[in-house]
GROMACS .gro file of C-alpha atoms in nm:
model
  397
    1UNK     CA    1  17.984  -6.635  23.921
    2UNK     CA    2  17.738  -6.353  23.861
    3UNK     CA    3  17.795  -6.032  24.057
    4UNK     CA    4  17.493  -5.815  24.148
    5UNK     CA    5  17.620  -5.488  23.999
    6UNK     CA    6  17.749  -5.626  23.670
    7UNK     CA    7  17.664  -5.386  23.388
    8UNK     CA    8  17.679  -5.077  23.611
    9UNK     CA    9  17.950  -4.827  23.517
   10UNK     CA   10  18.097  -4.590  23.777
   11UNK     CA   11  18.318  -4.288  23.706
   12UNK     CA   12  18.528  -4.223  24.017
   13UNK     CA   13  18.621  -3.856  24.017
   14UNK     CA   14  18.734  -3.846  24.379
   15UNK     CA   15  19.036  -3.878  24.605
   16UNK     CA   16  19.150  -3.969  24.960
   17UNK     CA   17  18.927  -4.238  25.121
   18UNK     CA   18  18.552  -4.195  25.173
   19UNK     CA   19  18.430  -4.130  24.819
   20UNK     CA   20  18.679  -4.354  24.636
   21UNK     CA   21  18.617  -4.643  24.876
   22UNK     CA   22  18.244  -4.602  24.809
   23UNK     CA   23  18.331  -4.662  24.444
   24UNK     CA   24  18.556  -4.954  24.542
   25UNK     CA   25  18.268  -5.110  24.735
   26UNK     CA   26  18.051  -5.091  24.423
   27UNK     CA   27  18.337  -5.249  24.228
   28UNK     CA   28  18.363  -5.531  24.482
   29UNK     CA   29  18.011  -5.631  24.382
   30UNK     CA   30  18.062  -5.617  24.008
   31UNK     CA   31  18.040  -5.255  23.894
   32UNK     CA   32  18.292  -5.143  23.631
   33UNK     CA   33  18.477  -4.858  23.801
   34UNK     CA   34  18.691  -4.612  23.606
   35UNK     CA   35  18.915  -4.409  23.836
   36UNK     CA   36  19.026  -4.063  23.718
   37UNK     CA   37  19.366  -3.958  23.855
   38UNK     CA   38  19.606  -3.670  23.823
   39UNK     CA   39  19.872  -3.757  23.561
   40UNK     CA   40  20.167  -3.652  23.776
   41UNK     CA   41  20.128  -3.840  24.104
   42UNK     CA   42  19.784  -3.996  24.094
   43UNK     CA   43  19.552  -4.039  24.388
   44UNK     CA   44  19.646  -3.934  24.742
   45UNK     CA   45  19.628  -4.297  24.854
   46UNK     CA   46  19.936  -4.371  24.641
   47UNK     CA   47  20.142  -4.135  24.860
   48UNK     CA   48  20.333  -4.403  25.053
   49UNK     CA   49  20.443  -4.586  24.736
   50UNK     CA   50  20.820  -4.620  24.677
   51UNK     CA   51  20.801  -4.377  24.383
   52UNK     CA   52  20.559  -4.091  24.297
   53UNK     CA   53  20.252  -4.230  24.125
   54UNK     CA   54  20.341  -4.582  24.231
   55UNK     CA   55  20.125  -4.843  24.398
   56UNK     CA   56  20.120  -4.814  24.778
   57UNK     CA   57  19.989  -5.101  24.987
   58UNK     CA   58  19.679  -4.900  25.072
   59UNK     CA   59  19.626  -4.840  24.702
   60UNK     CA   60  19.649  -5.213  24.628
   61UNK     CA   61  19.348  -5.273  24.853
   62UNK     CA   62  19.139  -4.957  24.842
   63UNK     CA   63  19.164  -4.914  24.464
   64UNK     CA   64  19.096  -5.278  24.382
   65UNK     CA   65  18.851  -5.361  24.104
   66UNK     CA   66  18.921  -5.031  23.929
   67UNK     CA   67  19.070  -4.913  23.599
   68UNK     CA   68  19.294  -4.605  23.615
   69UNK     CA   69  19.287  -4.324  23.363
   70UNK     CA   70  19.471  -3.994  23.394
   71UNK     CA   71  19.323  -3.649  23.339
   72UNK     CA   72  19.453  -3.317  23.466
   73UNK     CA   73  19.120  -3.170  23.565
   74UNK     CA   74  19.275  -2.827  23.610
   75UNK     CA   75  19.278  -2.814  23.230
   76UNK     CA   76  18.959  -2.739  23.040
   77UNK     CA   77  19.037  -3.003  22.777
   78UNK     CA   78  19.051  -3.273  23.045
   79UNK     CA   79  18.717  -3.164  23.193
   80UNK     CA   80  18.569  -3.178  22.844
   81UNK     CA   81  18.678  -3.541  22.821
   82UNK     CA   82  18.497  -3.614  23.148
   83UNK     CA   83  18.180  -3.470  22.997
   84UNK     CA   84  18.231  -3.691  22.692
   85UNK     CA   85  18.264  -3.992  22.922
   86UNK     CA   86  17.966  -3.927  23.147
   87UNK     CA   87  17.693  -4.034  22.899
   88UNK     CA   88  17.851  -4.380  22.908
   89UNK     CA   89  17.816  -4.410  23.287
   90UNK     CA   90  17.544  -4.491  23.539
   91UNK     CA   91  17.714  -4.339  23.842
   92UNK     CA   92  17.943  -4.044  23.913
   93UNK     CA   93  18.134  -4.033  24.244
   94UNK     CA   94  18.309  -3.711  24.343
   95UNK     CA   95  18.424  -3.526  24.652
   96UNK     CA   96  18.545  -3.190  24.525
   97UNK     CA   97  18.435  -2.891  24.730
   98UNK     CA   98  18.129  -2.706  24.598
   99UNK     CA   99  18.332  -2.406  24.470
  100UNK     CA  100  18.550  -2.641  24.264
  101UNK     CA  101  18.245  -2.832  24.141
  102UNK     CA  102  18.092  -2.508  24.017
  103UNK     CA  103  18.416  -2.385  23.863
  104UNK     CA  104  18.475  -2.710  23.678
  105UNK     CA  105  18.117  -2.773  23.568
  106UNK     CA  106  18.056  -3.080  23.783
  107UNK     CA  107  17.810  -2.914  24.022
  108UNK     CA  108  17.474  -3.084  24.086
  109UNK     CA  109  17.270  -2.843  23.873
  110UNK     CA  110  17.493  -2.890  23.569
  111UNK     CA  111  17.515  -3.267  23.610
  112UNK     CA  112  17.140  -3.304  23.667
  113UNK     CA  113  17.052  -3.097  23.361
  114UNK     CA  114  17.302  -3.261  23.125
  115UNK     CA  115  17.273  -3.622  23.244
  116UNK     CA  116  16.920  -3.680  23.376
  117UNK     CA  117  16.965  -4.056  23.419
  118UNK     CA  118  17.297  -4.031  23.606
  119UNK     CA  119  17.327  -4.118  23.975
  120UNK     CA  120  17.572  -3.862  24.117
  121UNK     CA  121  17.722  -3.922  24.463
  122UNK     CA  122  17.872  -3.612  24.622
  123UNK     CA  123  18.073  -3.679  24.939
  124UNK     CA  124  18.180  -3.340  25.071
  125UNK     CA  125  18.302  -3.224  25.410
  126UNK     CA  126  17.986  -3.040  25.512
  127UNK     CA  127  17.740  -3.128  25.236
  128UNK     CA  128  17.623  -2.929  24.936
  129UNK     CA  129  17.400  -2.699  25.139
  130UNK     CA  130  17.424  -2.502  25.462
  131UNK     CA  131  17.650  -2.219  25.580
  132UNK     CA  132  17.963  -2.439  25.590
  133UNK     CA  133  17.911  -2.604  25.251
  134UNK     CA  134  18.220  -2.449  25.092
  135UNK     CA  135  18.455  -2.565  25.368
  136UNK     CA  136  18.679  -2.867  25.330
  137UNK     CA  137  18.716  -3.154  25.575
  138UNK     CA  138  18.903  -3.479  25.626
  139UNK     CA  139  18.831  -3.770  25.858
  140UNK     CA  140  18.984  -3.599  26.163
  141UNK     CA  141  18.790  -3.277  26.107
  142UNK     CA  142  18.465  -3.461  26.033
  143UNK     CA  143  18.510  -3.667  26.349
  144UNK     CA  144  18.551  -3.348  26.549
  145UNK     CA  145  18.248  -3.183  26.390
  146UNK     CA  146  18.025  -3.489  26.426
  147UNK     CA  147  18.074  -3.504  26.803
  148UNK     CA  148  18.254  -3.838  26.789
  149UNK     CA  149  18.592  -3.707  26.901
  150UNK     CA  150  18.442  -3.511  27.191
  151UNK     CA  151  18.310  -3.824  27.363
  152UNK     CA  152  18.618  -4.042  27.295
  153UNK     CA  153  18.876  -4.086  27.569
  154UNK     CA  154  18.902  -4.062  27.946
  155UNK     CA  155  18.714  -3.797  28.141
  156UNK     CA  156  19.031  -3.650  28.292
  157UNK     CA  157  19.217  -3.617  27.963
  158UNK     CA  158  19.163  -3.435  27.632
  159UNK     CA  159  18.950  -3.612  27.369
  160UNK     CA  160  19.118  -3.848  27.124
  161UNK     CA  161  19.044  -3.941  26.766
  162UNK     CA  162  18.983  -4.306  26.687
  163UNK     CA  163  19.289  -4.499  26.569
  164UNK     CA  164  19.158  -4.562  26.217
  165UNK     CA  165  18.979  -4.338  25.965
  166UNK     CA  166  18.642  -4.458  26.091
  167UNK     CA  167  18.443  -4.163  25.956
  168UNK     CA  168  18.590  -4.207  25.607
  169UNK     CA  169  18.495  -4.574  25.587
  170UNK     CA  170  18.151  -4.517  25.740
  171UNK     CA  171  18.102  -4.251  25.475
  172UNK     CA  172  18.210  -4.495  25.205
  173UNK     CA  173  17.951  -4.753  25.310
  174UNK     CA  174  17.675  -4.492  25.345
  175UNK     CA  175  17.761  -4.353  25.003
  176UNK     CA  176  17.760  -4.696  24.839
  177UNK     CA  177  17.424  -4.773  24.997
  178UNK     CA  178  17.285  -4.447  24.861
  179UNK     CA  179  17.404  -4.534  24.511
  180UNK     CA  180  17.248  -4.882  24.520
  181UNK     CA  181  16.919  -4.741  24.652
  182UNK     CA  182  16.915  -4.477  24.376
  183UNK     CA  183  16.996  -4.736  24.109
  184UNK     CA  184  16.712  -4.956  24.232
  185UNK     CA  185  16.469  -4.663  24.216
  186UNK     CA  186  16.587  -4.567  23.868
  187UNK     CA  187  16.600  -4.913  23.716
  188UNK     CA  188  16.314  -5.094  23.892
  189UNK     CA  189  16.072  -4.827  24.013
  190UNK     CA  190  16.054  -4.602  23.707
  191UNK     CA  191  16.266  -4.329  23.866
  192UNK     CA  192  16.532  -4.105  23.715
  193UNK     CA  193  16.886  -4.018  23.801
  194UNK     CA  194  16.939  -3.824  24.118
  195UNK     CA  195  17.186  -3.635  24.335
  196UNK     CA  196  17.310  -3.804  24.652
  197UNK     CA  197  17.434  -3.540  24.894
  198UNK     CA  198  17.640  -3.692  25.177
  199UNK     CA  199  17.834  -3.478  25.423
  200UNK     CA  200  18.138  -3.659  25.560
  201UNK     CA  201  18.046  -3.583  25.922
  202UNK     CA  202  17.692  -3.720  25.894
  203UNK     CA  203  17.763  -4.094  25.936
  204UNK     CA  204  17.960  -4.011  26.251
  205UNK     CA  205  17.676  -3.803  26.390
  206UNK     CA  206  17.426  -4.077  26.304
  207UNK     CA  207  17.632  -4.311  26.525
  208UNK     CA  208  17.585  -4.087  26.830
  209UNK     CA  209  17.315  -4.312  26.978
  210UNK     CA  210  17.057  -4.103  27.165
  211UNK     CA  211  17.291  -3.818  27.263
  212UNK     CA  212  17.091  -3.553  27.074
  213UNK     CA  213  16.760  -3.688  27.201
  214UNK     CA  214  16.882  -3.676  27.561
  215UNK     CA  215  17.019  -3.327  27.515
  216UNK     CA  216  16.700  -3.200  27.354
  217UNK     CA  217  16.488  -3.352  27.633
  218UNK     CA  218  16.706  -3.281  27.937
  219UNK     CA  219  16.991  -3.049  27.841
  220UNK     CA  220  17.244  -3.313  27.946
  221UNK     CA  221  17.560  -3.331  27.735
  222UNK     CA  222  17.720  -3.669  27.669
  223UNK     CA  223  18.074  -3.657  27.806
  224UNK     CA  224  18.380  -3.879  27.792
  225UNK     CA  225  18.365  -4.183  28.017
  226UNK     CA  226  18.668  -4.378  27.898
  227UNK     CA  227  18.611  -4.746  27.827
  228UNK     CA  228  18.276  -4.774  28.000
  229UNK     CA  229  17.926  -4.700  27.879
  230UNK     CA  230  17.699  -4.497  28.111
  231UNK     CA  231  17.393  -4.690  27.992
  232UNK     CA  232  17.543  -5.041  27.993
  233UNK     CA  233  17.693  -5.166  28.321
  234UNK     CA  234  17.910  -5.367  28.345
  235UNK     CA  235  18.076  -5.337  28.005
  236UNK     CA  236  18.443  -5.243  27.999
  237UNK     CA  237  18.801  -5.349  27.922
  238UNK     CA  238  19.028  -5.507  28.181
  239UNK     CA  239  19.396  -5.593  28.223
  240UNK     CA  240  19.480  -5.964  28.256
  241UNK     CA  241  19.753  -6.125  28.466
  242UNK     CA  242  19.977  -6.171  28.163
  243UNK     CA  243  19.967  -5.813  28.045
  244UNK     CA  244  19.692  -5.844  27.786
  245UNK     CA  245  19.359  -5.665  27.779
  246UNK     CA  246  19.011  -5.811  27.742
  247UNK     CA  247  18.672  -5.656  27.666
  248UNK     CA  248  18.377  -5.797  27.860
  249UNK     CA  249  18.007  -5.715  27.820
  250UNK     CA  250  17.777  -5.836  28.096
  251UNK     CA  251  17.527  -5.552  28.082
  252UNK     CA  252  17.209  -5.754  28.137
  253UNK     CA  253  17.079  -5.930  28.449
  254UNK     CA  254  17.132  -6.272  28.291
  255UNK     CA  255  17.485  -6.199  28.176
  256UNK     CA  256  17.585  -6.044  28.507
  257UNK     CA  257  17.460  -6.351  28.696
  258UNK     CA  258  17.674  -6.570  28.471
  259UNK     CA  259  17.975  -6.345  28.521
  260UNK     CA  260  17.922  -6.341  28.896
  261UNK     CA  261  17.942  -6.721  28.903
  262UNK     CA  262  18.257  -6.718  28.688
  263UNK     CA  263  18.439  -6.479  28.922
  264UNK     CA  264  18.327  -6.667  29.233
  265UNK     CA  265  18.067  -6.415  29.351
  266UNK     CA  266  17.738  -6.596  29.272
  267UNK     CA  267  17.532  -6.373  29.501
  268UNK     CA  268  17.663  -6.049  29.355
  269UNK     CA  269  17.345  -5.958  29.166
  270UNK     CA  270  17.139  -6.002  29.481
  271UNK     CA  271  17.341  -5.748  29.676
  272UNK     CA  272  17.150  -5.416  29.709
  273UNK     CA  273  17.431  -5.223  29.539
  274UNK     CA  274  17.395  -5.428  29.221
  275UNK     CA  275  17.038  -5.557  29.231
  276UNK     CA  276  16.903  -5.348  28.942
  277UNK     CA  277  17.018  -5.131  28.655
  278UNK     CA  278  17.000  -4.801  28.845
  279UNK     CA  279  17.197  -4.944  29.137
  280UNK     CA  280  17.465  -5.084  28.909
  281UNK     CA  281  17.504  -4.749  28.733
  282UNK     CA  282  17.528  -4.566  29.067
  283UNK     CA  283  17.781  -4.814  29.206
  284UNK     CA  284  17.966  -4.902  28.888
  285UNK     CA  285  18.312  -4.812  29.017
  286UNK     CA  286  18.289  -5.078  29.288
  287UNK     CA  287  18.142  -5.329  29.046
  288UNK     CA  288  18.418  -5.269  28.795
  289UNK     CA  289  18.679  -5.303  29.070
  290UNK     CA  290  18.538  -5.645  29.166
  291UNK     CA  291  18.553  -5.770  28.806
  292UNK     CA  292  18.896  -5.616  28.748
  293UNK     CA  293  19.034  -5.794  29.053
  294UNK     CA  294  18.936  -6.134  28.912
  295UNK     CA  295  19.060  -6.057  28.561
  296UNK     CA  296  19.386  -5.922  28.699
  297UNK     CA  297  19.463  -6.260  28.856
  298UNK     CA  298  19.382  -6.459  28.543
  299UNK     CA  299  19.569  -6.501  28.215
  300UNK     CA  300  19.402  -6.393  27.893
  301UNK     CA  301  19.366  -6.754  27.776
  302UNK     CA  302  19.202  -6.865  28.102
  303UNK     CA  303  18.982  -6.556  28.111
  304UNK     CA  304  18.853  -6.623  27.761
  305UNK     CA  305  18.804  -6.993  27.828
  306UNK     CA  306  18.592  -6.921  28.134
  307UNK     CA  307  18.388  -6.645  27.971
  308UNK     CA  308  18.319  -6.837  27.650
  309UNK     CA  309  18.216  -7.143  27.852
  310UNK     CA  310  17.970  -6.925  28.043
  311UNK     CA  311  17.839  -6.768  27.720
  312UNK     CA  312  17.945  -6.417  27.817
  313UNK     CA  313  18.038  -6.187  27.524
  314UNK     CA  314  18.409  -6.110  27.545
  315UNK     CA  315  18.712  -6.059  27.322
  316UNK     CA  316  19.079  -5.982  27.358
  317UNK     CA  317  19.176  -5.638  27.233
  318UNK     CA  318  19.310  -5.747  26.897
  319UNK     CA  319  19.610  -5.597  26.722
  320UNK     CA  320  19.644  -5.645  26.348
  321UNK     CA  321  19.896  -5.921  26.423
  322UNK     CA  322  19.638  -6.097  26.640
  323UNK     CA  323  19.382  -6.064  26.362
  324UNK     CA  324  19.620  -6.209  26.104
  325UNK     CA  325  19.664  -6.520  26.318
  326UNK     CA  326  19.305  -6.562  26.432
  327UNK     CA  327  19.123  -6.869  26.293
  328UNK     CA  328  18.782  -6.703  26.284
  329UNK     CA  329  18.897  -6.421  26.054
  330UNK     CA  330  19.052  -6.683  25.828
  331UNK     CA  331  18.782  -6.949  25.821
  332UNK     CA  332  18.496  -6.702  25.784
  333UNK     CA  333  18.673  -6.527  25.498
  334UNK     CA  334  18.701  -6.182  25.655
  335UNK     CA  335  19.062  -6.198  25.540
  336UNK     CA  336  19.158  -6.306  25.190
  337UNK     CA  337  19.497  -6.382  25.038
  338UNK     CA  338  19.596  -6.231  24.705
  339UNK     CA  339  19.901  -6.234  24.482
  340UNK     CA  340  20.026  -5.896  24.367
  341UNK     CA  341  20.270  -5.854  24.080
  342UNK     CA  342  20.472  -5.598  24.277
  343UNK     CA  343  20.438  -5.704  24.642
  344UNK     CA  344  20.387  -6.078  24.609
  345UNK     CA  345  20.166  -6.259  24.861
  346UNK     CA  346  19.937  -6.022  25.055
  347UNK     CA  347  19.647  -6.051  25.298
  348UNK     CA  348  19.368  -5.795  25.281
  349UNK     CA  349  19.013  -5.727  25.396
  350UNK     CA  350  18.751  -5.918  25.199
  351UNK     CA  351  18.447  -5.750  25.041
  352UNK     CA  352  18.161  -5.702  25.287
  353UNK     CA  353  17.881  -5.781  25.349
  354UNK     CA  354  17.875  -6.155  25.277
  355UNK     CA  355  17.604  -6.252  25.029
  356UNK     CA  356  17.493  -6.611  24.981
  357UNK     CA  357  17.425  -6.601  24.605
  358UNK     CA  358  17.622  -6.304  24.474
  359UNK     CA  359  17.921  -6.247  24.705
  360UNK     CA  360  18.167  -5.968  24.633
  361UNK     CA  361  18.492  -6.056  24.464
  362UNK     CA  362  18.839  -5.907  24.425
  363UNK     CA  363  18.887  -5.927  24.050
  364UNK     CA  364  19.190  -5.700  24.028
  365UNK     CA  365  19.416  -5.505  24.261
  366UNK     CA  366  19.493  -5.133  24.263
  367UNK     CA  367  19.599  -5.045  23.907
  368UNK     CA  368  19.909  -4.876  23.773
  369UNK     CA  369  19.864  -4.506  23.709
  370UNK     CA  370  19.695  -4.443  23.374
  371UNK     CA  371  19.705  -4.809  23.274
  372UNK     CA  372  19.352  -4.786  23.134
  373UNK     CA  373  19.400  -4.476  22.918
  374UNK     CA  374  19.411  -4.663  22.590
  375UNK     CA  375  19.123  -4.898  22.672
  376UNK     CA  376  18.888  -4.627  22.799
  377UNK     CA  377  18.976  -4.326  22.584
  378UNK     CA  378  19.028  -4.541  22.279
  379UNK     CA  379  18.760  -4.803  22.331
  380UNK     CA  380  18.487  -4.592  22.490
  381UNK     CA  381  18.547  -4.256  22.319
  382UNK     CA  382  18.700  -4.384  21.995
  383UNK     CA  383  19.025  -4.189  22.023
  384UNK     CA  384  19.310  -4.324  21.814
  385UNK     CA  385  19.665  -4.369  21.941
  386UNK     CA  386  19.784  -4.045  21.786
  387UNK     CA  387  19.513  -3.844  21.959
  388UNK     CA  388  19.587  -4.008  22.293
  389UNK     CA  389  19.960  -3.942  22.248
  390UNK     CA  390  19.890  -3.576  22.168
  391UNK     CA  391  19.687  -3.546  22.490
  392UNK     CA  392  19.973  -3.702  22.685
  393UNK     CA  393  20.231  -3.463  22.538
  394UNK     CA  394  20.006  -3.168  22.624
  395UNK     CA  395  19.986  -3.282  22.985
  396UNK     CA  396  19.609  -3.334  22.963
  397UNK     CA  397  19.635  -3.703  23.044
   0.00000   0.00000   0.00000
């Protein structure tokens, strides 16, 4: 089956999650991705492997569809090899801080001048410009800076970070989109290569709804409100009679009327306290208490049966164990099963989004450290075995 990015070569000169997963996403849809790793221990995502430089479970998934080569980029000879490789590639992905980029000769000005047709994706903590450009950041820090952490949690408690590295993966998808858009402009609109400058915090800030607009217009700061939404009432999570938790969204007149019938209060929407949006916002605590009382007397299974029958959007709060057993995840193909030579049978996240004619595909799982050295350095750069062995002995690869 043809994949849409077949023929596109990506050099992944990055680590941790956001930038390398952007490259993985391109690989899911057919790009040939060469991953550059440190010879000693490899990428950070290998860190939970049984042995240094081994294949962790996260590596198996997030480095799928890649070939691993090793280069100690602290050495000038290794950086020279990268510059020999780059003319063979369509895309460069990196997330070194700007000072390191400049020191090592991978900064945007150098790359743009030497490789005018190259698409170069830079995913840095604060972007390539601005007063904080030289600072580093990880998902937690980017979440804090973007404003996402500030609004997450209950109003009477300190803010909390989301349970997963949401900013990192949002950054990966935004970065991959930028690469595809740049490739389309280069290859189908007569454009050239270009620099894609993505700050890690920016996808999180872009998800902040209208918070900046409201602040700029009124001076009002969006605060923590727990599991409710100040602009959508009722929409919240509730405890069931059997100790589970369910998320229910009935934030329109039609949905609330349906929910009112389900909970045995058909005239609820006609009561003055809940007759319109403003009234429901003003009296939301009482409204939530009414819904919570019904949910609290009902098992999760019965709650879901009643809500689905009434066409009210709802879902249990799903753990990963719930997801693994859920028929929708399975039948839709959100989960896929793979066989790994080290771990055996595994279940992982499938490539997204789903495409009718050219769907993404897992062609290989996270590679062994440096397993592509001979194929890439020998096949692409024409090095013989003796030269590659000399580089290995010198600690360059």
